[in-house]
mmCIF file of N, CA and C in Angstrom:
data_model
loop_
_atom_site.group_PDB
_atom_site.id
_atom_site.type_symbol
_atom_site.label_atom_id
_atom_site.label_comp_id
_atom_site.label_asym_id
_atom_site.label_seq_id
_atom_site.Cartn_x
_atom_site.Cartn_y
_atom_site.Cartn_z
ATOM 1 N N MET A 26 76.670 -46.732 -31.262
ATOM 2 C CA MET A 26 77.060 -47.776 -32.181
ATOM 3 C C MET A 26 75.804 -48.321 -32.870
ATOM 4 N N ILE A 27 75.922 -48.599 -34.147
ATOM 5 C CA ILE A 27 74.781 -49.112 -34.903
ATOM 6 C C ILE A 27 74.521 -50.571 -34.531
ATOM 7 N N PHE A 28 73.277 -50.845 -34.163
ATOM 8 C CA PHE A 28 72.808 -52.189 -33.840
ATOM 9 C C PHE A 28 72.285 -52.871 -35.110
ATOM 10 N N GLY A 29 71.575 -52.099 -35.930
ATOM 11 C CA GLY A 29 71.030 -52.662 -37.159
ATOM 12 C C GLY A 29 70.419 -51.597 -38.050
ATOM 13 N N ILE A 30 70.309 -51.906 -39.332
ATOM 14 C CA ILE A 30 69.717 -51.016 -40.326
ATOM 15 C C ILE A 30 68.693 -51.818 -41.107
ATOM 16 N N GLY A 31 67.561 -51.190 -41.380
ATOM 17 C CA GLY A 31 66.530 -51.848 -42.170
ATOM 18 C C GLY A 31 65.956 -50.898 -43.198
ATOM 19 N N ILE A 32 65.587 -51.435 -44.327
ATOM 20 C CA ILE A 32 64.961 -50.645 -45.387
ATOM 21 C C ILE A 32 63.842 -51.490 -45.986
ATOM 22 N N ASP A 33 62.789 -50.834 -46.437
ATOM 23 C CA ASP A 33 61.698 -51.559 -47.056
ATOM 24 C C ASP A 33 61.017 -50.674 -48.095
ATOM 25 N N LEU A 34 60.527 -51.296 -49.139
ATOM 26 C CA LEU A 34 59.794 -50.626 -50.202
ATOM 27 C C LEU A 34 58.450 -51.327 -50.347
ATOM 28 N N CYS A 35 57.375 -50.568 -50.307
ATOM 29 C CA CYS A 35 56.022 -51.104 -50.395
ATOM 30 C C CYS A 35 55.387 -50.644 -51.701
ATOM 31 N N ASP A 36 54.868 -51.586 -52.468
ATOM 32 C CA ASP A 36 54.174 -51.280 -53.711
ATOM 33 C C ASP A 36 52.720 -50.932 -53.363
ATOM 34 N N LEU A 37 52.372 -49.661 -53.482
ATOM 35 C CA LEU A 37 51.036 -49.213 -53.097
ATOM 36 C C LEU A 37 49.950 -49.777 -54.008
ATOM 37 N N ARG A 38 50.307 -50.182 -55.202
ATOM 38 C CA ARG A 38 49.316 -50.811 -56.086
ATOM 39 C C ARG A 38 48.852 -52.135 -55.495
ATOM 40 N N ARG A 39 49.770 -52.906 -54.950
ATOM 41 C CA ARG A 39 49.418 -54.173 -54.285
ATOM 42 C C ARG A 39 48.632 -53.906 -53.010
ATOM 43 N N LEU A 40 49.023 -52.862 -52.293
ATOM 44 C CA LEU A 40 48.314 -52.505 -51.062
ATOM 45 C C LEU A 40 46.866 -52.113 -51.366
ATOM 46 N N ARG A 41 46.658 -51.388 -52.459
ATOM 47 C CA ARG A 41 45.291 -51.017 -52.861
ATOM 48 C C ARG A 41 44.460 -52.256 -53.180
ATOM 49 N N GLN A 42 45.072 -53.262 -53.792
ATOM 50 C CA GLN A 42 44.373 -54.512 -54.090
ATOM 51 C C GLN A 42 43.991 -55.240 -52.791
ATOM 52 N N THR A 43 44.910 -55.250 -51.837
ATOM 53 C CA THR A 43 44.613 -55.867 -50.538
ATOM 54 C C THR A 43 43.489 -55.114 -49.848
ATOM 55 N N TRP A 44 43.539 -53.783 -49.912
ATOM 56 C CA TRP A 44 42.479 -52.959 -49.324
ATOM 57 C C TRP A 44 41.128 -53.292 -49.967
ATOM 58 N N ALA A 45 41.108 -53.460 -51.278
ATOM 59 C CA ALA A 45 39.864 -53.766 -51.991
ATOM 60 C C ALA A 45 39.287 -55.109 -51.527
ATOM 61 N N ARG A 46 40.154 -56.067 -51.214
ATOM 62 C CA ARG A 46 39.700 -57.389 -50.767
ATOM 63 C C ARG A 46 39.317 -57.406 -49.291
ATOM 64 N N ARG A 47 40.110 -56.747 -48.450
ATOM 65 C CA ARG A 47 39.967 -56.903 -47.002
ATOM 66 C C ARG A 47 39.465 -55.658 -46.284
ATOM 67 N N GLY A 48 39.550 -54.509 -46.924
ATOM 68 C CA GLY A 48 39.055 -53.278 -46.313
ATOM 69 C C GLY A 48 39.768 -52.925 -45.023
ATOM 70 N N GLU A 49 39.025 -52.317 -44.121
ATOM 71 C CA GLU A 49 39.637 -51.810 -42.887
ATOM 72 C C GLU A 49 40.204 -52.907 -41.993
ATOM 73 N N ARG A 50 39.770 -54.146 -42.179
ATOM 74 C CA ARG A 50 40.351 -55.240 -41.384
ATOM 75 C C ARG A 50 41.865 -55.303 -41.570
ATOM 76 N N PHE A 51 42.324 -55.037 -42.789
ATOM 77 C CA PHE A 51 43.763 -55.037 -43.050
ATOM 78 C C PHE A 51 44.442 -53.915 -42.275
ATOM 79 N N ALA A 52 43.881 -52.723 -42.330
ATOM 80 C CA ALA A 52 44.460 -51.589 -41.598
ATOM 81 C C ALA A 52 44.480 -51.871 -40.093
ATOM 82 N N GLN A 53 43.432 -52.464 -39.564
ATOM 83 C CA GLN A 53 43.366 -52.760 -38.135
ATOM 84 C C GLN A 53 44.383 -53.808 -37.723
ATOM 85 N N ARG A 54 44.750 -54.672 -38.650
ATOM 86 C CA ARG A 54 45.765 -55.691 -38.350
ATOM 87 C C ARG A 54 47.171 -55.089 -38.311
ATOM 88 N N VAL A 55 47.417 -54.110 -39.168
ATOM 89 C CA VAL A 55 48.758 -53.539 -39.324
ATOM 90 C C VAL A 55 49.002 -52.338 -38.416
ATOM 91 N N LEU A 56 48.003 -51.503 -38.218
ATOM 92 C CA LEU A 56 48.187 -50.234 -37.507
ATOM 93 C C LEU A 56 47.835 -50.334 -36.027
ATOM 94 N N GLY A 57 48.621 -49.626 -35.212
ATOM 95 C CA GLY A 57 48.332 -49.522 -33.789
ATOM 96 C C GLY A 57 47.238 -48.492 -33.549
ATOM 97 N N PRO A 58 46.820 -48.329 -32.295
ATOM 98 C CA PRO A 58 45.693 -47.436 -31.992
ATOM 99 C C PRO A 58 45.902 -45.978 -32.394
ATOM 100 N N GLY A 59 47.076 -45.452 -32.213
ATOM 101 C CA GLY A 59 47.344 -44.072 -32.621
ATOM 102 C C GLY A 59 47.379 -43.920 -34.125
ATOM 103 N N GLU A 60 47.944 -44.907 -34.794
ATOM 104 C CA GLU A 60 48.048 -44.869 -36.251
ATOM 105 C C GLU A 60 46.684 -45.008 -36.919
ATOM 106 N N ILE A 61 45.814 -45.845 -36.370
ATOM 107 C CA ILE A 61 44.518 -46.079 -37.015
ATOM 108 C C ILE A 61 43.681 -44.803 -37.021
ATOM 109 N N GLU A 62 43.814 -43.994 -35.978
ATOM 110 C CA GLU A 62 43.096 -42.710 -35.935
ATOM 111 C C GLU A 62 43.572 -41.787 -37.062
ATOM 112 N N VAL A 63 44.884 -41.685 -37.222
ATOM 113 C CA VAL A 63 45.443 -40.847 -38.283
ATOM 114 C C VAL A 63 45.017 -41.392 -39.648
ATOM 115 N N PHE A 64 45.108 -42.702 -39.808
ATOM 116 C CA PHE A 64 44.721 -43.326 -41.072
ATOM 117 C C PHE A 64 43.270 -42.996 -41.433
ATOM 118 N N ARG A 65 42.363 -43.178 -40.494
ATOM 119 C CA ARG A 65 40.945 -42.923 -40.772
ATOM 120 C C ARG A 65 40.707 -41.468 -41.172
ATOM 121 N N HIS A 66 41.383 -40.558 -40.478
ATOM 122 C CA HIS A 66 41.243 -39.132 -40.800
ATOM 123 C C HIS A 66 41.749 -38.849 -42.223
ATOM 124 N N ARG A 67 42.932 -39.366 -42.541
ATOM 125 C CA ARG A 67 43.504 -39.125 -43.881
ATOM 126 C C ARG A 67 42.687 -39.805 -44.971
ATOM 127 N N PHE A 68 42.236 -41.025 -44.708
ATOM 128 C CA PHE A 68 41.462 -41.769 -45.697
ATOM 129 C C PHE A 68 40.132 -41.066 -45.984
ATOM 130 N N ALA A 69 39.517 -40.498 -44.945
ATOM 131 C CA ALA A 69 38.249 -39.786 -45.122
ATOM 132 C C ALA A 69 38.432 -38.549 -45.998
ATOM 133 N N ARG A 70 39.571 -37.890 -45.871
ATOM 134 C CA ARG A 70 39.846 -36.695 -46.685
ATOM 135 C C ARG A 70 40.260 -37.052 -48.103
ATOM 136 N N SER A 71 41.054 -38.134 -48.234
ATOM 137 C CA SER A 71 41.557 -38.542 -49.546
ATOM 138 C C SER A 71 41.965 -40.011 -49.467
ATOM 139 N N GLU A 72 41.272 -40.855 -50.217
ATOM 140 C CA GLU A 72 41.576 -42.280 -50.173
ATOM 141 C C GLU A 72 43.039 -42.549 -50.518
ATOM 142 N N SER A 73 43.577 -41.859 -51.513
ATOM 143 C CA SER A 73 44.968 -42.095 -51.911
ATOM 144 C C SER A 73 45.951 -41.713 -50.805
ATOM 145 N N ARG A 74 45.669 -40.637 -50.067
ATOM 146 C CA ARG A 74 46.561 -40.243 -48.953
ATOM 147 C C ARG A 74 46.448 -41.244 -47.802
ATOM 148 N N GLY A 75 45.267 -41.781 -47.590
ATOM 149 C CA GLY A 75 45.100 -42.810 -46.560
ATOM 150 C C GLY A 75 45.884 -44.063 -46.900
ATOM 151 N N ILE A 76 45.799 -44.507 -48.144
ATOM 152 C CA ILE A 76 46.538 -45.701 -48.571
ATOM 153 C C ILE A 76 48.042 -45.447 -48.509
ATOM 154 N N ALA A 77 48.489 -44.258 -48.884
ATOM 155 C CA ALA A 77 49.919 -43.926 -48.801
ATOM 156 C C ALA A 77 50.392 -43.958 -47.347
ATOM 157 N N TYR A 78 49.556 -43.457 -46.428
ATOM 158 C CA TYR A 78 49.899 -43.495 -45.004
ATOM 159 C C TYR A 78 50.015 -44.946 -44.537
ATOM 160 N N LEU A 79 49.040 -45.764 -44.888
ATOM 161 C CA LEU A 79 49.073 -47.176 -44.517
ATOM 162 C C LEU A 79 50.329 -47.845 -45.080
ATOM 163 N N GLY A 80 50.661 -47.559 -46.326
ATOM 164 C CA GLY A 80 51.849 -48.145 -46.942
ATOM 165 C C GLY A 80 53.140 -47.699 -46.294
ATOM 166 N N SER A 81 53.223 -46.422 -45.934
ATOM 167 C CA SER A 81 54.455 -45.936 -45.296
ATOM 168 C C SER A 81 54.637 -46.558 -43.914
ATOM 169 N N ARG A 82 53.550 -46.776 -43.211
ATOM 170 C CA ARG A 82 53.642 -47.403 -41.877
ATOM 171 C C ARG A 82 53.967 -48.882 -42.005
ATOM 172 N N PHE A 83 53.358 -49.551 -42.972
ATOM 173 C CA PHE A 83 53.675 -50.954 -43.247
ATOM 174 C C PHE A 83 55.166 -51.090 -43.543
ATOM 175 N N SER A 84 55.662 -50.234 -44.410
ATOM 176 C CA SER A 84 57.064 -50.254 -44.801
ATOM 177 C C SER A 84 57.990 -49.976 -43.615
ATOM 178 N N ALA A 85 57.627 -49.006 -42.794
ATOM 179 C CA ALA A 85 58.457 -48.660 -41.630
ATOM 180 C C ALA A 85 58.536 -49.814 -40.635
ATOM 181 N N LYS A 86 57.440 -50.518 -40.436
ATOM 182 C CA LYS A 86 57.456 -51.645 -39.505
ATOM 183 C C LYS A 86 58.297 -52.793 -40.051
ATOM 184 N N GLU A 87 58.216 -53.029 -41.351
ATOM 185 C CA GLU A 87 59.071 -54.045 -41.975
ATOM 186 C C GLU A 87 60.547 -53.654 -41.823
ATOM 187 N N ALA A 88 60.869 -52.395 -42.081
ATOM 188 C CA ALA A 88 62.256 -51.924 -41.954
ATOM 189 C C ALA A 88 62.729 -52.031 -40.507
ATOM 190 N N PHE A 89 61.874 -51.676 -39.556
ATOM 191 C CA PHE A 89 62.234 -51.772 -38.141
ATOM 192 C C PHE A 89 62.500 -53.232 -37.758
ATOM 193 N N SER A 90 61.641 -54.141 -38.219
ATOM 194 C CA SER A 90 61.829 -55.556 -37.874
ATOM 195 C C SER A 90 63.150 -56.089 -38.429
ATOM 196 N N LYS A 91 63.562 -55.579 -39.573
ATOM 197 C CA LYS A 91 64.848 -55.962 -40.147
ATOM 198 C C LYS A 91 66.006 -55.370 -39.338
ATOM 199 N N ALA A 92 65.855 -54.113 -38.920
ATOM 200 C CA ALA A 92 66.917 -53.442 -38.168
ATOM 201 C C ALA A 92 67.171 -54.098 -36.814
ATOM 202 N N ILE A 93 66.131 -54.646 -36.196
ATOM 203 C CA ILE A 93 66.334 -55.317 -34.903
ATOM 204 C C ILE A 93 66.667 -56.793 -35.087
ATOM 205 N N GLY A 94 66.642 -57.259 -36.326
ATOM 206 C CA GLY A 94 67.075 -58.617 -36.634
ATOM 207 C C GLY A 94 66.068 -59.699 -36.303
ATOM 208 N N MET A 95 64.794 -59.356 -36.208
ATOM 209 C CA MET A 95 63.778 -60.333 -35.820
ATOM 210 C C MET A 95 62.852 -60.756 -36.938
ATOM 211 N N GLY A 96 62.634 -59.872 -37.882
ATOM 212 C CA GLY A 96 61.532 -60.126 -38.785
ATOM 213 C C GLY A 96 60.237 -59.999 -37.992
ATOM 214 N N MET A 97 59.174 -60.559 -38.500
ATOM 215 C CA MET A 97 57.883 -60.465 -37.827
ATOM 216 C C MET A 97 57.638 -61.682 -36.944
ATOM 217 N N ARG A 98 58.388 -61.740 -35.849
ATOM 218 C CA ARG A 98 58.150 -62.784 -34.851
ATOM 219 C C ARG A 98 58.287 -62.168 -33.468
ATOM 220 N N MET A 99 57.676 -62.799 -32.518
ATOM 221 C CA MET A 99 57.582 -62.247 -31.167
ATOM 222 C C MET A 99 58.954 -61.864 -30.620
ATOM 223 N N PRO A 100 59.044 -60.742 -29.930
ATOM 224 C CA PRO A 100 57.935 -59.888 -29.525
ATOM 225 C C PRO A 100 57.537 -58.839 -30.565
ATOM 226 N N MET A 101 58.124 -58.893 -31.769
ATOM 227 C CA MET A 101 57.783 -57.928 -32.820
ATOM 228 C C MET A 101 56.431 -58.300 -33.421
ATOM 229 N N THR A 102 55.485 -57.389 -33.295
ATOM 230 C CA THR A 102 54.180 -57.558 -33.930
ATOM 231 C C THR A 102 53.818 -56.242 -34.605
ATOM 232 N N TRP A 103 52.899 -56.313 -35.558
ATOM 233 C CA TRP A 103 52.496 -55.115 -36.286
ATOM 234 C C TRP A 103 52.027 -54.020 -35.341
ATOM 235 N N ARG A 104 51.171 -54.360 -34.394
ATOM 236 C CA ARG A 104 50.542 -53.346 -33.554
ATOM 237 C C ARG A 104 51.421 -52.915 -32.370
ATOM 238 N N ALA A 105 52.465 -53.671 -32.053
ATOM 239 C CA ALA A 105 53.361 -53.294 -30.952
ATOM 240 C C ALA A 105 54.333 -52.195 -31.366
ATOM 241 N N CYS A 106 54.426 -51.940 -32.646
ATOM 242 C CA CYS A 106 55.313 -50.909 -33.188
ATOM 243 C C CYS A 106 54.454 -49.895 -33.923
ATOM 244 N N GLU A 107 54.503 -48.652 -33.479
ATOM 245 C CA GLU A 107 53.773 -47.588 -34.159
ATOM 246 C C GLU A 107 54.754 -46.548 -34.670
ATOM 247 N N VAL A 108 54.420 -45.949 -35.797
ATOM 248 C CA VAL A 108 55.197 -44.846 -36.349
ATOM 249 C C VAL A 108 54.263 -43.648 -36.397
ATOM 250 N N LEU A 109 54.493 -42.737 -35.460
ATOM 251 C CA LEU A 109 53.656 -41.546 -35.330
ATOM 252 C C LEU A 109 54.519 -40.315 -35.488
ATOM 253 N N ASN A 110 53.904 -39.230 -35.872
ATOM 254 C CA ASN A 110 54.659 -38.002 -36.088
ATOM 255 C C ASN A 110 54.692 -37.151 -34.828
ATOM 256 N N ALA A 111 55.874 -36.606 -34.545
ATOM 257 C CA ALA A 111 56.036 -35.613 -33.477
ATOM 258 C C ALA A 111 55.328 -34.335 -33.936
ATOM 259 N N PRO A 112 55.077 -33.400 -33.025
ATOM 260 C CA PRO A 112 54.453 -32.134 -33.429
ATOM 261 C C PRO A 112 55.189 -31.432 -34.582
ATOM 262 N N SER A 113 56.490 -31.649 -34.688
ATOM 263 C CA SER A 113 57.271 -31.044 -35.774
ATOM 264 C C SER A 113 57.028 -31.722 -37.118
ATOM 265 N N GLY A 114 56.400 -32.910 -37.094
ATOM 266 C CA GLY A 114 56.186 -33.687 -38.312
ATOM 267 C C GLY A 114 57.161 -34.843 -38.459
ATOM 268 N N LYS A 115 58.209 -34.857 -37.649
ATOM 269 C CA LYS A 115 59.213 -35.920 -37.717
ATOM 270 C C LYS A 115 58.593 -37.259 -37.302
ATOM 271 N N PRO A 116 58.743 -38.300 -38.139
ATOM 272 C CA PRO A 116 58.227 -39.607 -37.740
ATOM 273 C C PRO A 116 59.067 -40.212 -36.620
ATOM 274 N N GLU A 117 58.392 -40.846 -35.682
ATOM 275 C CA GLU A 117 59.058 -41.470 -34.536
ATOM 276 C C GLU A 117 58.471 -42.853 -34.298
ATOM 277 N N ILE A 118 59.315 -43.774 -33.869
ATOM 278 C CA ILE A 118 58.866 -45.119 -33.543
ATOM 279 C C ILE A 118 58.486 -45.153 -32.071
ATOM 280 N N ARG A 119 57.284 -45.661 -31.814
ATOM 281 C CA ARG A 119 56.797 -45.845 -30.437
ATOM 282 C C ARG A 119 56.442 -47.315 -30.272
ATOM 283 N N LEU A 120 57.032 -47.914 -29.260
ATOM 284 C CA LEU A 120 56.853 -49.345 -29.032
ATOM 285 C C LEU A 120 55.963 -49.590 -27.819
ATOM 286 N N HIS A 121 55.320 -50.742 -27.814
ATOM 287 C CA HIS A 121 54.396 -51.092 -26.744
ATOM 288 C C HIS A 121 54.655 -52.516 -26.255
ATOM 289 N N GLY A 122 54.254 -52.775 -25.014
ATOM 290 C CA GLY A 122 54.250 -54.130 -24.458
ATOM 291 C C GLY A 122 55.608 -54.797 -24.422
ATOM 292 N N ASP A 123 55.601 -56.089 -24.759
ATOM 293 C CA ASP A 123 56.821 -56.896 -24.697
ATOM 294 C C ASP A 123 57.918 -56.378 -25.625
ATOM 295 N N LEU A 124 57.526 -55.829 -26.760
ATOM 296 C CA LEU A 124 58.520 -55.283 -27.689
ATOM 297 C C LEU A 124 59.222 -54.078 -27.071
ATOM 298 N N ALA A 125 58.473 -53.217 -26.410
ATOM 299 C CA ALA A 125 59.075 -52.052 -25.741
ATOM 300 C C ALA A 125 60.042 -52.506 -24.657
ATOM 301 N N ALA A 126 59.648 -53.511 -23.887
ATOM 302 C CA ALA A 126 60.515 -54.028 -22.814
ATOM 303 C C ALA A 126 61.785 -54.647 -23.398
ATOM 304 N N TRP A 127 61.649 -55.424 -24.463
ATOM 305 C CA TRP A 127 62.788 -56.058 -25.115
ATOM 306 C C TRP A 127 63.765 -54.993 -25.616
ATOM 307 N N PHE A 128 63.236 -53.967 -26.268
ATOM 308 C CA PHE A 128 64.027 -52.890 -26.857
ATOM 309 C C PHE A 128 64.767 -52.107 -25.775
ATOM 310 N N GLU A 129 64.052 -51.744 -24.722
ATOM 311 C CA GLU A 129 64.641 -50.965 -23.624
ATOM 312 C C GLU A 129 65.706 -51.768 -22.874
ATOM 313 N N ALA A 130 65.475 -53.072 -22.683
ATOM 314 C CA ALA A 130 66.434 -53.922 -21.969
ATOM 315 C C ALA A 130 67.782 -53.971 -22.681
ATOM 316 N N ARG A 131 67.774 -53.751 -23.957
ATOM 317 C CA ARG A 131 69.007 -53.771 -24.742
ATOM 318 C C ARG A 131 69.606 -52.383 -24.929
ATOM 319 N N GLY A 132 68.944 -51.377 -24.365
ATOM 320 C CA GLY A 132 69.450 -50.008 -24.453
ATOM 321 C C GLY A 132 69.485 -49.478 -25.873
ATOM 322 N N LEU A 133 68.412 -49.715 -26.625
ATOM 323 C CA LEU A 133 68.385 -49.332 -28.027
ATOM 324 C C LEU A 133 67.572 -48.065 -28.264
ATOM 325 N N ALA A 134 67.883 -47.392 -29.349
ATOM 326 C CA ALA A 134 67.148 -46.214 -29.816
ATOM 327 C C ALA A 134 67.004 -46.345 -31.331
ATOM 328 N N ALA A 135 65.885 -45.841 -31.869
ATOM 329 C CA ALA A 135 65.625 -45.987 -33.303
ATOM 330 C C ALA A 135 65.321 -44.650 -33.948
ATOM 331 N N CYS A 136 65.767 -44.502 -35.190
ATOM 332 C CA CYS A 136 65.418 -43.366 -36.036
ATOM 333 C C CYS A 136 64.772 -43.930 -37.292
ATOM 334 N N VAL A 137 63.730 -43.242 -37.768
ATOM 335 C CA VAL A 137 62.996 -43.721 -38.944
ATOM 336 C C VAL A 137 62.768 -42.572 -39.913
ATOM 337 N N SER A 138 62.812 -42.892 -41.184
ATOM 338 C CA SER A 138 62.451 -41.951 -42.233
ATOM 339 C C SER A 138 61.499 -42.665 -43.179
ATOM 340 N N VAL A 139 60.412 -41.986 -43.559
ATOM 341 C CA VAL A 139 59.432 -42.567 -44.473
ATOM 342 C C VAL A 139 59.198 -41.609 -45.631
ATOM 343 N N THR A 140 58.808 -42.182 -46.766
ATOM 344 C CA THR A 140 58.476 -41.375 -47.937
ATOM 345 C C THR A 140 57.485 -42.144 -48.779
ATOM 346 N N ASP A 141 56.738 -41.423 -49.604
ATOM 347 C CA ASP A 141 55.834 -42.106 -50.524
ATOM 348 C C ASP A 141 55.670 -41.289 -51.793
ATOM 349 N N GLU A 142 55.342 -42.001 -52.839
ATOM 350 C CA GLU A 142 55.011 -41.432 -54.145
ATOM 351 C C GLU A 142 53.718 -42.099 -54.589
ATOM 352 N N VAL A 143 53.325 -41.907 -55.810
ATOM 353 C CA VAL A 143 52.052 -42.432 -56.303
ATOM 354 C C VAL A 143 51.945 -43.949 -56.131
ATOM 355 N N ASP A 144 52.987 -44.682 -56.512
ATOM 356 C CA ASP A 144 52.921 -46.141 -56.513
ATOM 357 C C ASP A 144 53.751 -46.829 -55.439
ATOM 358 N N TYR A 145 54.554 -46.075 -54.680
ATOM 359 C CA TYR A 145 55.443 -46.705 -53.713
ATOM 360 C C TYR A 145 55.522 -45.919 -52.415
ATOM 361 N N ALA A 146 55.770 -46.660 -51.335
ATOM 362 C CA ALA A 146 56.124 -46.066 -50.051
ATOM 363 C C ALA A 146 57.404 -46.761 -49.605
ATOM 364 N N ALA A 147 58.271 -46.027 -48.932
ATOM 365 C CA ALA A 147 59.539 -46.596 -48.497
ATOM 366 C C ALA A 147 59.867 -46.101 -47.102
ATOM 367 N N ALA A 148 60.676 -46.895 -46.412
ATOM 368 C CA ALA A 148 61.122 -46.504 -45.073
ATOM 369 C C ALA A 148 62.541 -47.001 -44.851
ATOM 370 N N TYR A 149 63.241 -46.248 -44.025
ATOM 371 C CA TYR A 149 64.619 -46.551 -43.660
ATOM 372 C C TYR A 149 64.712 -46.393 -42.143
ATOM 373 N N VAL A 150 65.247 -47.408 -41.463
ATOM 374 C CA VAL A 150 65.349 -47.386 -40.003
ATOM 375 C C VAL A 150 66.783 -47.682 -39.589
ATOM 376 N N VAL A 151 67.284 -46.902 -38.661
ATOM 377 C CA VAL A 151 68.587 -47.150 -38.044
ATOM 378 C C VAL A 151 68.335 -47.357 -36.541
ATOM 379 N N VAL A 152 68.816 -48.482 -36.019
ATOM 380 C CA VAL A 152 68.718 -48.758 -34.594
ATOM 381 C C VAL A 152 70.129 -48.716 -34.040
ATOM 382 N N GLU A 153 70.278 -47.950 -32.954
ATOM 383 C CA GLU A 153 71.582 -47.777 -32.313
ATOM 384 C C GLU A 153 71.500 -48.143 -30.850
ATOM 385 N N THR A 154 72.663 -48.461 -30.298
ATOM 386 C CA THR A 154 72.734 -48.625 -28.850
ATOM 387 C C THR A 154 72.887 -47.235 -28.262
ATOM 388 N N LYS A 155 72.169 -46.989 -27.171
ATOM 389 C CA LYS A 155 72.233 -45.680 -26.522
ATOM 390 C C LYS A 155 73.611 -45.489 -25.917
ATOM 391 N N ALA A 156 74.096 -44.253 -25.956
ATOM 392 C CA ALA A 156 75.406 -43.936 -25.378
ATOM 393 C C ALA A 156 75.355 -44.093 -23.859
ATOM 394 N N SER A 157 76.376 -44.705 -23.307
ATOM 395 C CA SER A 157 76.461 -44.854 -21.847
ATOM 396 C C SER A 157 77.021 -43.595 -21.231
ATOM 397 N N ALA A 158 76.498 -43.235 -20.076
ATOM 398 C CA ALA A 158 76.973 -42.029 -19.391
ATOM 399 C C ALA A 158 78.190 -42.313 -18.565
#
């Protein structure tokens, strides 16, 4: 059964302006430890691909916070929610700390889809209750 759905659109032009003002401090605030490694690697190869990655993760976390009905308030934090790719390339949500405990206690599961273009990144999240055996 669907618990919640969230969608978000991120304007990468605004994100680039924030990056110009705040630099990596912004990425460190938004990205978890696994994500920051991927971001740094992509940014080193291509600044535009790094910014697109940051935007898609920002968007996915906003969409996830909407799907769980919390917005950005405890236990939902930027770094407690990571969107990392499985070996197949499929994006997956990985939760940490109090957010992971909150999510598991409710028997929830999440699916995420992310996309980006030159000026925008978007994400769509569906959170469902796990089927009972």
